[in-house]
CSV table of C-alpha atoms and ligand atoms in Angstrom, one decimal:
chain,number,residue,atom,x,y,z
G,1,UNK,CA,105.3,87.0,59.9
G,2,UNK,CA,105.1,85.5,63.5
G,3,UNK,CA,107.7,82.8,64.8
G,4,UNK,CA,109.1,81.4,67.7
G,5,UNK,CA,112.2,83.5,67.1
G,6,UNK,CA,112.9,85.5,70.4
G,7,UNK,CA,114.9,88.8,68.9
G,8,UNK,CA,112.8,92.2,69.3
G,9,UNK,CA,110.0,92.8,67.5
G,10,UNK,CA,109.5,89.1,66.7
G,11,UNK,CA,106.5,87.4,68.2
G,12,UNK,CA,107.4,85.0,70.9
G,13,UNK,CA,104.5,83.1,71.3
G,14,UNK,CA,102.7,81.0,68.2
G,15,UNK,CA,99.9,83.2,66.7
G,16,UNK,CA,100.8,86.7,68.3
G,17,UNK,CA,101.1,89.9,66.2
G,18,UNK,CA,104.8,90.6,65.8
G,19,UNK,CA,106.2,93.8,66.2
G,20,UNK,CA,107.9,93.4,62.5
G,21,UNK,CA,104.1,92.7,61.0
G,22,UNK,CA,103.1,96.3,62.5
G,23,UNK,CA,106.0,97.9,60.2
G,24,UNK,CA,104.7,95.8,57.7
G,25,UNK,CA,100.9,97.3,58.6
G,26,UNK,CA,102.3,100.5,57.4
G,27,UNK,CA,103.9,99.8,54.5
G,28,UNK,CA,101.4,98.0,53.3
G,29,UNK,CA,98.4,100.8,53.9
G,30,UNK,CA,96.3,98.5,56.5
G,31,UNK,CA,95.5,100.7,59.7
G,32,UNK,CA,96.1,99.5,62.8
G,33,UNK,CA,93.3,98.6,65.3
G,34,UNK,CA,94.6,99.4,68.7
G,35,UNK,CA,92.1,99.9,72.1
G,36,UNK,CA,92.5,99.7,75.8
G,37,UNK,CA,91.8,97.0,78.1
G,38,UNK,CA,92.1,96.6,81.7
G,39,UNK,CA,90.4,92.9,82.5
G,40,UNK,CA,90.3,89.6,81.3
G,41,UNK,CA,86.9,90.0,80.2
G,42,UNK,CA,87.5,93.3,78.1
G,43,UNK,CA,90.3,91.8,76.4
G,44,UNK,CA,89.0,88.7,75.0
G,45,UNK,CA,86.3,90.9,73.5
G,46,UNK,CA,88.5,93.2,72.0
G,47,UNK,CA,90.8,89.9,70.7
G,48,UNK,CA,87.4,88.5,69.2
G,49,UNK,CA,86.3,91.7,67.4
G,50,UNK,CA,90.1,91.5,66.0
G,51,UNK,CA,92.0,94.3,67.3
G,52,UNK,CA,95.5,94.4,66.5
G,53,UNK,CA,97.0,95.7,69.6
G,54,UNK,CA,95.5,96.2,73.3
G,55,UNK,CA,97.0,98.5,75.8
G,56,UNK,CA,96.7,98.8,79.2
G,57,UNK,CA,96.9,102.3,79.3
G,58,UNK,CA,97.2,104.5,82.6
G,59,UNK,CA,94.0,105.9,81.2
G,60,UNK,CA,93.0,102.8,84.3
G,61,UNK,CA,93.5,105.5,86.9
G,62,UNK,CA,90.7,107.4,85.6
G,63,UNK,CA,88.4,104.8,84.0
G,64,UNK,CA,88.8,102.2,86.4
G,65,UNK,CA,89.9,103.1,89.4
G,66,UNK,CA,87.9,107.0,89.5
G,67,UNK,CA,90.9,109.2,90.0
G,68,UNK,CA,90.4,112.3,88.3
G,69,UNK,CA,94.4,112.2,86.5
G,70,UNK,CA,96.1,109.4,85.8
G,71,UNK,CA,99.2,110.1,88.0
G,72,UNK,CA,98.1,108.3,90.9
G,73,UNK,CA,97.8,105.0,89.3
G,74,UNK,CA,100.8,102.4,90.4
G,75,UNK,CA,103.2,99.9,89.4
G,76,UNK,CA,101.3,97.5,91.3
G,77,UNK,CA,98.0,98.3,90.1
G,78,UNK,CA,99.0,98.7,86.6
G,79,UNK,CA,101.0,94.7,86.4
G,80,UNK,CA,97.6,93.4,88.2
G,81,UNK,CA,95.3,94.5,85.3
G,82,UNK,CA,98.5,94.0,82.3
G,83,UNK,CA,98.5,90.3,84.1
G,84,UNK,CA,95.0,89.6,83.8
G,85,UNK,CA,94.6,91.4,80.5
G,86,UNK,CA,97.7,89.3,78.7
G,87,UNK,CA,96.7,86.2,80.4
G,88,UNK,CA,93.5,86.5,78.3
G,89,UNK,CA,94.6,87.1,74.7
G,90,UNK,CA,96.8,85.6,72.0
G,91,UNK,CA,97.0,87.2,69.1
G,92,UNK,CA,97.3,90.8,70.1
G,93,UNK,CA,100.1,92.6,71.4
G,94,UNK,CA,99.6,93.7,75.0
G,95,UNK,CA,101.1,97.1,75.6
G,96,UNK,CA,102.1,97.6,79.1
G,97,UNK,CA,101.4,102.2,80.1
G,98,UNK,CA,104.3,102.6,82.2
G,99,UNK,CA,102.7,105.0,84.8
G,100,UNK,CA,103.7,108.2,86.0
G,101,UNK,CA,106.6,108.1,88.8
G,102,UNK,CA,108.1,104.3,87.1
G,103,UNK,CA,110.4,105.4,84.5
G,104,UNK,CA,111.2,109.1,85.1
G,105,UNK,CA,113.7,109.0,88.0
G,106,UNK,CA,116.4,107.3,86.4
G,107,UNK,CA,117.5,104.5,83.2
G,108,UNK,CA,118.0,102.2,86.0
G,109,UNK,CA,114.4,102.5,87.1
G,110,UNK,CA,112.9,102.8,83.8
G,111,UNK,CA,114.3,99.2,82.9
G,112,UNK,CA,113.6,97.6,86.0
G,113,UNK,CA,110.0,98.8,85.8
G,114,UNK,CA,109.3,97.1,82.2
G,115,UNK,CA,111.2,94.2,83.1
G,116,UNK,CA,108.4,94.1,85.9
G,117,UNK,CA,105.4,94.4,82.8
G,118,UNK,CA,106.7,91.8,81.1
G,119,UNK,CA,108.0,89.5,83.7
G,120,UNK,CA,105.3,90.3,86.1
G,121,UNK,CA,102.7,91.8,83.9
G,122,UNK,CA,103.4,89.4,80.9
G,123,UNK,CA,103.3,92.4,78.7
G,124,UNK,CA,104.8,91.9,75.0
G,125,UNK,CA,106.1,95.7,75.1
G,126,UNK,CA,105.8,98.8,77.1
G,127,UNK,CA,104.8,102.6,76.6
G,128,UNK,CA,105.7,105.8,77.8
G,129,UNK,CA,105.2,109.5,77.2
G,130,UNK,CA,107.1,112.2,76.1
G,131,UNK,CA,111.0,112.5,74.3
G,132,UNK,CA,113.3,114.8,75.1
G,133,UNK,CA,114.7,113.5,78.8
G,134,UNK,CA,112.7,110.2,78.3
G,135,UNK,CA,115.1,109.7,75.2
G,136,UNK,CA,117.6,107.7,77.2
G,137,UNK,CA,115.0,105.9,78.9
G,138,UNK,CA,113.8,104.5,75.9
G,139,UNK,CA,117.3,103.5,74.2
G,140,UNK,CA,117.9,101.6,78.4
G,141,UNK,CA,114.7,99.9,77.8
G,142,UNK,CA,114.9,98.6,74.3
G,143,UNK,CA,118.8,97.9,74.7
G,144,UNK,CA,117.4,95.7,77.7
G,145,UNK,CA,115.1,93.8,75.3
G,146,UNK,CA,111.6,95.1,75.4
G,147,UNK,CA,110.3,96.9,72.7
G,148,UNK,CA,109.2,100.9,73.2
G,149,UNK,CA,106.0,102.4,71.8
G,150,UNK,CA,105.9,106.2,72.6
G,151,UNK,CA,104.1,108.7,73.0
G,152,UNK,CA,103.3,112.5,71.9
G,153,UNK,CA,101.0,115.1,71.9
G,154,UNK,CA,98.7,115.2,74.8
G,155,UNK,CA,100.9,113.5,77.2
G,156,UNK,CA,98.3,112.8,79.9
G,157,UNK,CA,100.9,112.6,82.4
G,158,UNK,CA,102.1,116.4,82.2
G,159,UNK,CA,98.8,117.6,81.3
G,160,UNK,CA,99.8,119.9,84.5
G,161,UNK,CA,102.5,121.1,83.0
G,162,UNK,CA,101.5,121.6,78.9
G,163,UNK,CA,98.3,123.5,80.5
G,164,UNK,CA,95.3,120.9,80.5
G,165,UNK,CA,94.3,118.5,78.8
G,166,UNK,CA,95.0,120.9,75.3
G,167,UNK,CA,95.3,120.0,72.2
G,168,UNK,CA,99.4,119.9,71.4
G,169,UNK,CA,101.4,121.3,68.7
G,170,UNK,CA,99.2,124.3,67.2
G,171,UNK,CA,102.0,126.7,66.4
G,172,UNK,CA,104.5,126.1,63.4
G,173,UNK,CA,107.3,126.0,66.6
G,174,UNK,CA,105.6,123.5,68.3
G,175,UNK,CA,104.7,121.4,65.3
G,176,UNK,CA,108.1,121.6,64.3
G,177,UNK,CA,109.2,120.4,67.7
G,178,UNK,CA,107.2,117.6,67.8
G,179,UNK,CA,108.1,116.6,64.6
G,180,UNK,CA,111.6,116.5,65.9
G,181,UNK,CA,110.8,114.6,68.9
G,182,UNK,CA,108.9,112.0,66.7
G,183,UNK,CA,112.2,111.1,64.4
G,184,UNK,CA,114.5,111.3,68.1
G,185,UNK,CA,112.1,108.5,69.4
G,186,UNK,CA,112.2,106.6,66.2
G,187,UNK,CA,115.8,106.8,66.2
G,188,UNK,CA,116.2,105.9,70.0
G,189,UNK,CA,114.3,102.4,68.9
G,190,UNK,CA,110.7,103.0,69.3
G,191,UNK,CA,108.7,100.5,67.2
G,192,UNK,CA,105.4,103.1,67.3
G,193,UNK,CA,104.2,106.0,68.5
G,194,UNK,CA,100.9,107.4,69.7
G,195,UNK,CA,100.3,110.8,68.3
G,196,UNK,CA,97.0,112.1,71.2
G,197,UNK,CA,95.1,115.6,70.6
G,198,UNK,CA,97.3,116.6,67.3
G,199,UNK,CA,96.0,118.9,64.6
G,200,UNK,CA,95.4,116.3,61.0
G,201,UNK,CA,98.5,118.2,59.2
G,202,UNK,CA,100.8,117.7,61.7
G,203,UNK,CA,100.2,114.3,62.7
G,204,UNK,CA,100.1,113.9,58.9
G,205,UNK,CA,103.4,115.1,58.1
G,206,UNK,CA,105.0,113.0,61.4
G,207,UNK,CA,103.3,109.6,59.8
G,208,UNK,CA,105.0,110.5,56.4
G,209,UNK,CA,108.1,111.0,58.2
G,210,UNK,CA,108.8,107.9,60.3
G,211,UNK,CA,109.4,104.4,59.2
G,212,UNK,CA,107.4,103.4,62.2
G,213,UNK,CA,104.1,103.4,62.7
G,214,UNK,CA,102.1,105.5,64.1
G,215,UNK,CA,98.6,105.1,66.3
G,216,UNK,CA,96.5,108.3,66.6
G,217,UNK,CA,93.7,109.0,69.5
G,218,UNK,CA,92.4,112.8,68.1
G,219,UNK,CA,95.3,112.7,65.4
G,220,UNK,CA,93.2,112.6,62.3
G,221,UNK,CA,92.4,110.2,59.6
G,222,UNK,CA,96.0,110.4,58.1
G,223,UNK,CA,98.2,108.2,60.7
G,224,UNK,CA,98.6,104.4,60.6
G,225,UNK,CA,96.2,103.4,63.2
G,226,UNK,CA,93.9,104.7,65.5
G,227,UNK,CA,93.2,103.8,69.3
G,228,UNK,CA,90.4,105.2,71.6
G,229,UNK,CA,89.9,104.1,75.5
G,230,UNK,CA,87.6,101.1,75.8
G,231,UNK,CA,85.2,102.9,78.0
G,232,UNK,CA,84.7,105.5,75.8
G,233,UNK,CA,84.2,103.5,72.8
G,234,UNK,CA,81.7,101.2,74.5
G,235,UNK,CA,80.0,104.7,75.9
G,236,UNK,CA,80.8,103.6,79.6
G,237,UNK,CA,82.2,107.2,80.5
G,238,UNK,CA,79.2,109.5,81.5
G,239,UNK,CA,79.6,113.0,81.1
G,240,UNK,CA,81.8,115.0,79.0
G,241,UNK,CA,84.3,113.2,76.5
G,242,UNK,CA,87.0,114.5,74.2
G,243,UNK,CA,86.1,116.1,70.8
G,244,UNK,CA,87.9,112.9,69.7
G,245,UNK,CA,85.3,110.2,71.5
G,246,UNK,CA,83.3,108.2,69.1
G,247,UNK,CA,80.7,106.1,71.2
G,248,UNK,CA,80.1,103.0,69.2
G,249,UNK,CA,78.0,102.0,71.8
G,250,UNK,CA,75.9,103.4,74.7
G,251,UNK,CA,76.3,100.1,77.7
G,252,UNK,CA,75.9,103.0,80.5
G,253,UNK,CA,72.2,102.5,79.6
G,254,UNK,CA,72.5,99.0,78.9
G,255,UNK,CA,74.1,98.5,82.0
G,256,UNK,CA,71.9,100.5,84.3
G,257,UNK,CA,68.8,99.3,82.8
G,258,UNK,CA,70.3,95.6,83.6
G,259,UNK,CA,71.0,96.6,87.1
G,260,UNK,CA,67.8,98.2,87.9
G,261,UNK,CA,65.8,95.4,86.3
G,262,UNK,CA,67.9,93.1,88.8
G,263,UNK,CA,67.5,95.2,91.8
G,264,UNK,CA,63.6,95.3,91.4
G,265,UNK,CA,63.4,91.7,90.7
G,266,UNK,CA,65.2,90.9,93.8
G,267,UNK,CA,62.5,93.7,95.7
G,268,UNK,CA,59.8,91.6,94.5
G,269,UNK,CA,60.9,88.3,94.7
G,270,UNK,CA,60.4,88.1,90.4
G,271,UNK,CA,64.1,86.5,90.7
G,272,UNK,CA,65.7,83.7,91.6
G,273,UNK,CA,62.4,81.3,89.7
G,274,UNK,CA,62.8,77.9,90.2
G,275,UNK,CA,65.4,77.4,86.6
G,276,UNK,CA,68.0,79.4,89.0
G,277,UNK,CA,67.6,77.3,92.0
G,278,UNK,CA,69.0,73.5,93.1
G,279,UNK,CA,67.3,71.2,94.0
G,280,UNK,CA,68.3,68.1,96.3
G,281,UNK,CA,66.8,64.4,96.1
G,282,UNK,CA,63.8,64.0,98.2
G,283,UNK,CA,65.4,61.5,100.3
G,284,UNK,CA,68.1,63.6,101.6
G,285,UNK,CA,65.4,66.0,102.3
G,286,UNK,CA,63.1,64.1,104.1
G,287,UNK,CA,66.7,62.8,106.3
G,288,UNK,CA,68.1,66.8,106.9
G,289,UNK,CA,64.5,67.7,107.6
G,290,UNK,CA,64.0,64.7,110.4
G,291,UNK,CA,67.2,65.7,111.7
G,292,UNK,CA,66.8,68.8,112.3
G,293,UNK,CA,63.2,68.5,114.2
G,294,UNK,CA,65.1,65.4,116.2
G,295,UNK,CA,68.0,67.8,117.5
G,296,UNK,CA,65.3,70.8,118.6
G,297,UNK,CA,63.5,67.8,120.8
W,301,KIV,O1,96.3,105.4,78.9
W,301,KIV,C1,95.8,105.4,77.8
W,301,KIV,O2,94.6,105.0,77.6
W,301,KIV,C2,96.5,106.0,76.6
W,301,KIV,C3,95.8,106.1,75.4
W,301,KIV,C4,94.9,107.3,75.4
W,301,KIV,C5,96.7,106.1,74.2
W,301,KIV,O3,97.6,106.3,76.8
């Protein structure tokens, strides 16, 4: 159902995907298309090949800006490309990846940063990683008004500290923990939840748990929707990928290809012909060319 209602998880604007039609996703058995986007360009694609939701994930640091970790990415860096991406679509929700550093530090900082995605950043909702201590920074944001999608698993932003970039929850304990951690984030008010790098049964068992839904990247087949990173999908990232990549496309050849066809045309003067130039009446020409050759006598 979409409206011009303004409560949480209502869609604000004509034609976007409410929050409430997501729930509705699950109940209903229709999986959830969600993918990354970090450009205008990127988005509008992803809106015309009908993806549900787009995030802007922090995933940016890595893909887009070349960082090897996505900690280094900041606020500012993040609202420029949530700006450009939500200025681009209208029917899918724009999820704004809080980045490392802008909602651990304290409830207070946590809210003022996704005020700033969706005032600034024009972000529908926000994201962040982990449960436990972020518990109370969810329940500040969405008490402030902008829905929560969380996040479990491989939490890229402590991949330090949980080891590497590991596959999470394993062992029965840590299963059972982060099945724990999924109904505490549900219960602090997260409409969603990302499940990332989580054995099928256990990401399984947390999708059968919740009400809400849940979006897996390496989670299995049995979870409400799935999400991968656009330049993985698209086959943009060179070089080793997660067991969990599927490459739908390979533009990394496409692209190069393009380029070096470009480059050489340019080398032997193949490009611009004359469709690419402009021309100017032969007047004018005959006038810029007399003037010139008066002025050099
Ligand atoms: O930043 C990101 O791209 C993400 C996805 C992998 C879910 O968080």
């Amino acid at each position: 159902m979409t409206t011009s209602h303004t409560n949480v998880g209502e869609a604000k604007v004509p034609g976007k995907l409410a929050i409430t039609e997501l729930s509705e996703m699950k109940r209903q058995g229709t999986r959830i298309a969600m993918v990354t986007a970090y450009d205008a360009a990127g988005a509008r694609l992803a809106e015309a090949a009908g993806i549900d939701v787009v995030l802007v994930g922090d995933s940016a640091a890595m893909v887009v800006l070349g960082h090897d970790s996505t900690v280094p990415v900041t606020m500012e860096e993040m609202l420029f490309m949530t700006r450009a991406v939500a200025s681009a679509v209208k029917r899918p929700l724009v999820v704004g990846d809080m980045p490392f550093g802008s909602y651990q530090v304290s409830d207070r900082e946590a809210v003022r940063n996704a005020v700033r995605f969706v005032k600034e950043g024009r972000a529908d909702t926000v994201k962040l990683e982990g449960a436990g201590r972020m518990l109370p920074r969810v329940k500040a944001i969405v008490e402030s008004g902008i829905p929560v999608m969380g996040h479990l698993g491989l939490t890229p932003q402590s991949a330090t500290a949980l080891g590497g970039y590991k596959a999470q929850g394993r062992t029965a304990a840590s299963a059972r923990q982060m099945l724990a951690d999924a109904l505490a984030l549900q219960e602090a008010g997260c409409y969603s939840l990302v499940l990332e790098a989580v054995p099928t049964p256990v990401a399984a068992r947390i999708t059968e748990a919740l009400e809400i839904p849940t979006i897996g990247i390496g989670a299995g087949p049995q979870v409400d929707g799935q999400v991968l990173v656009y330049h993985d999908l698209l086959g943009l990232t060179e070089g080793h990928t997660a067991r969990f990549v599927k490459r739908y496309a390979d533009l990394a050849t496409v692209i190069r290809e393009a380029l070096a066809a470009f480059a050489a045309d340019v080398r032997s003067g193949a490009y611009p012909e004359e469709r690419h130039t402009y021309g100017m009446p032969a007047d004018e020409q005959a006038a810029f060319e007399a003037a010139i050759a008066e002025e050099k006598t």
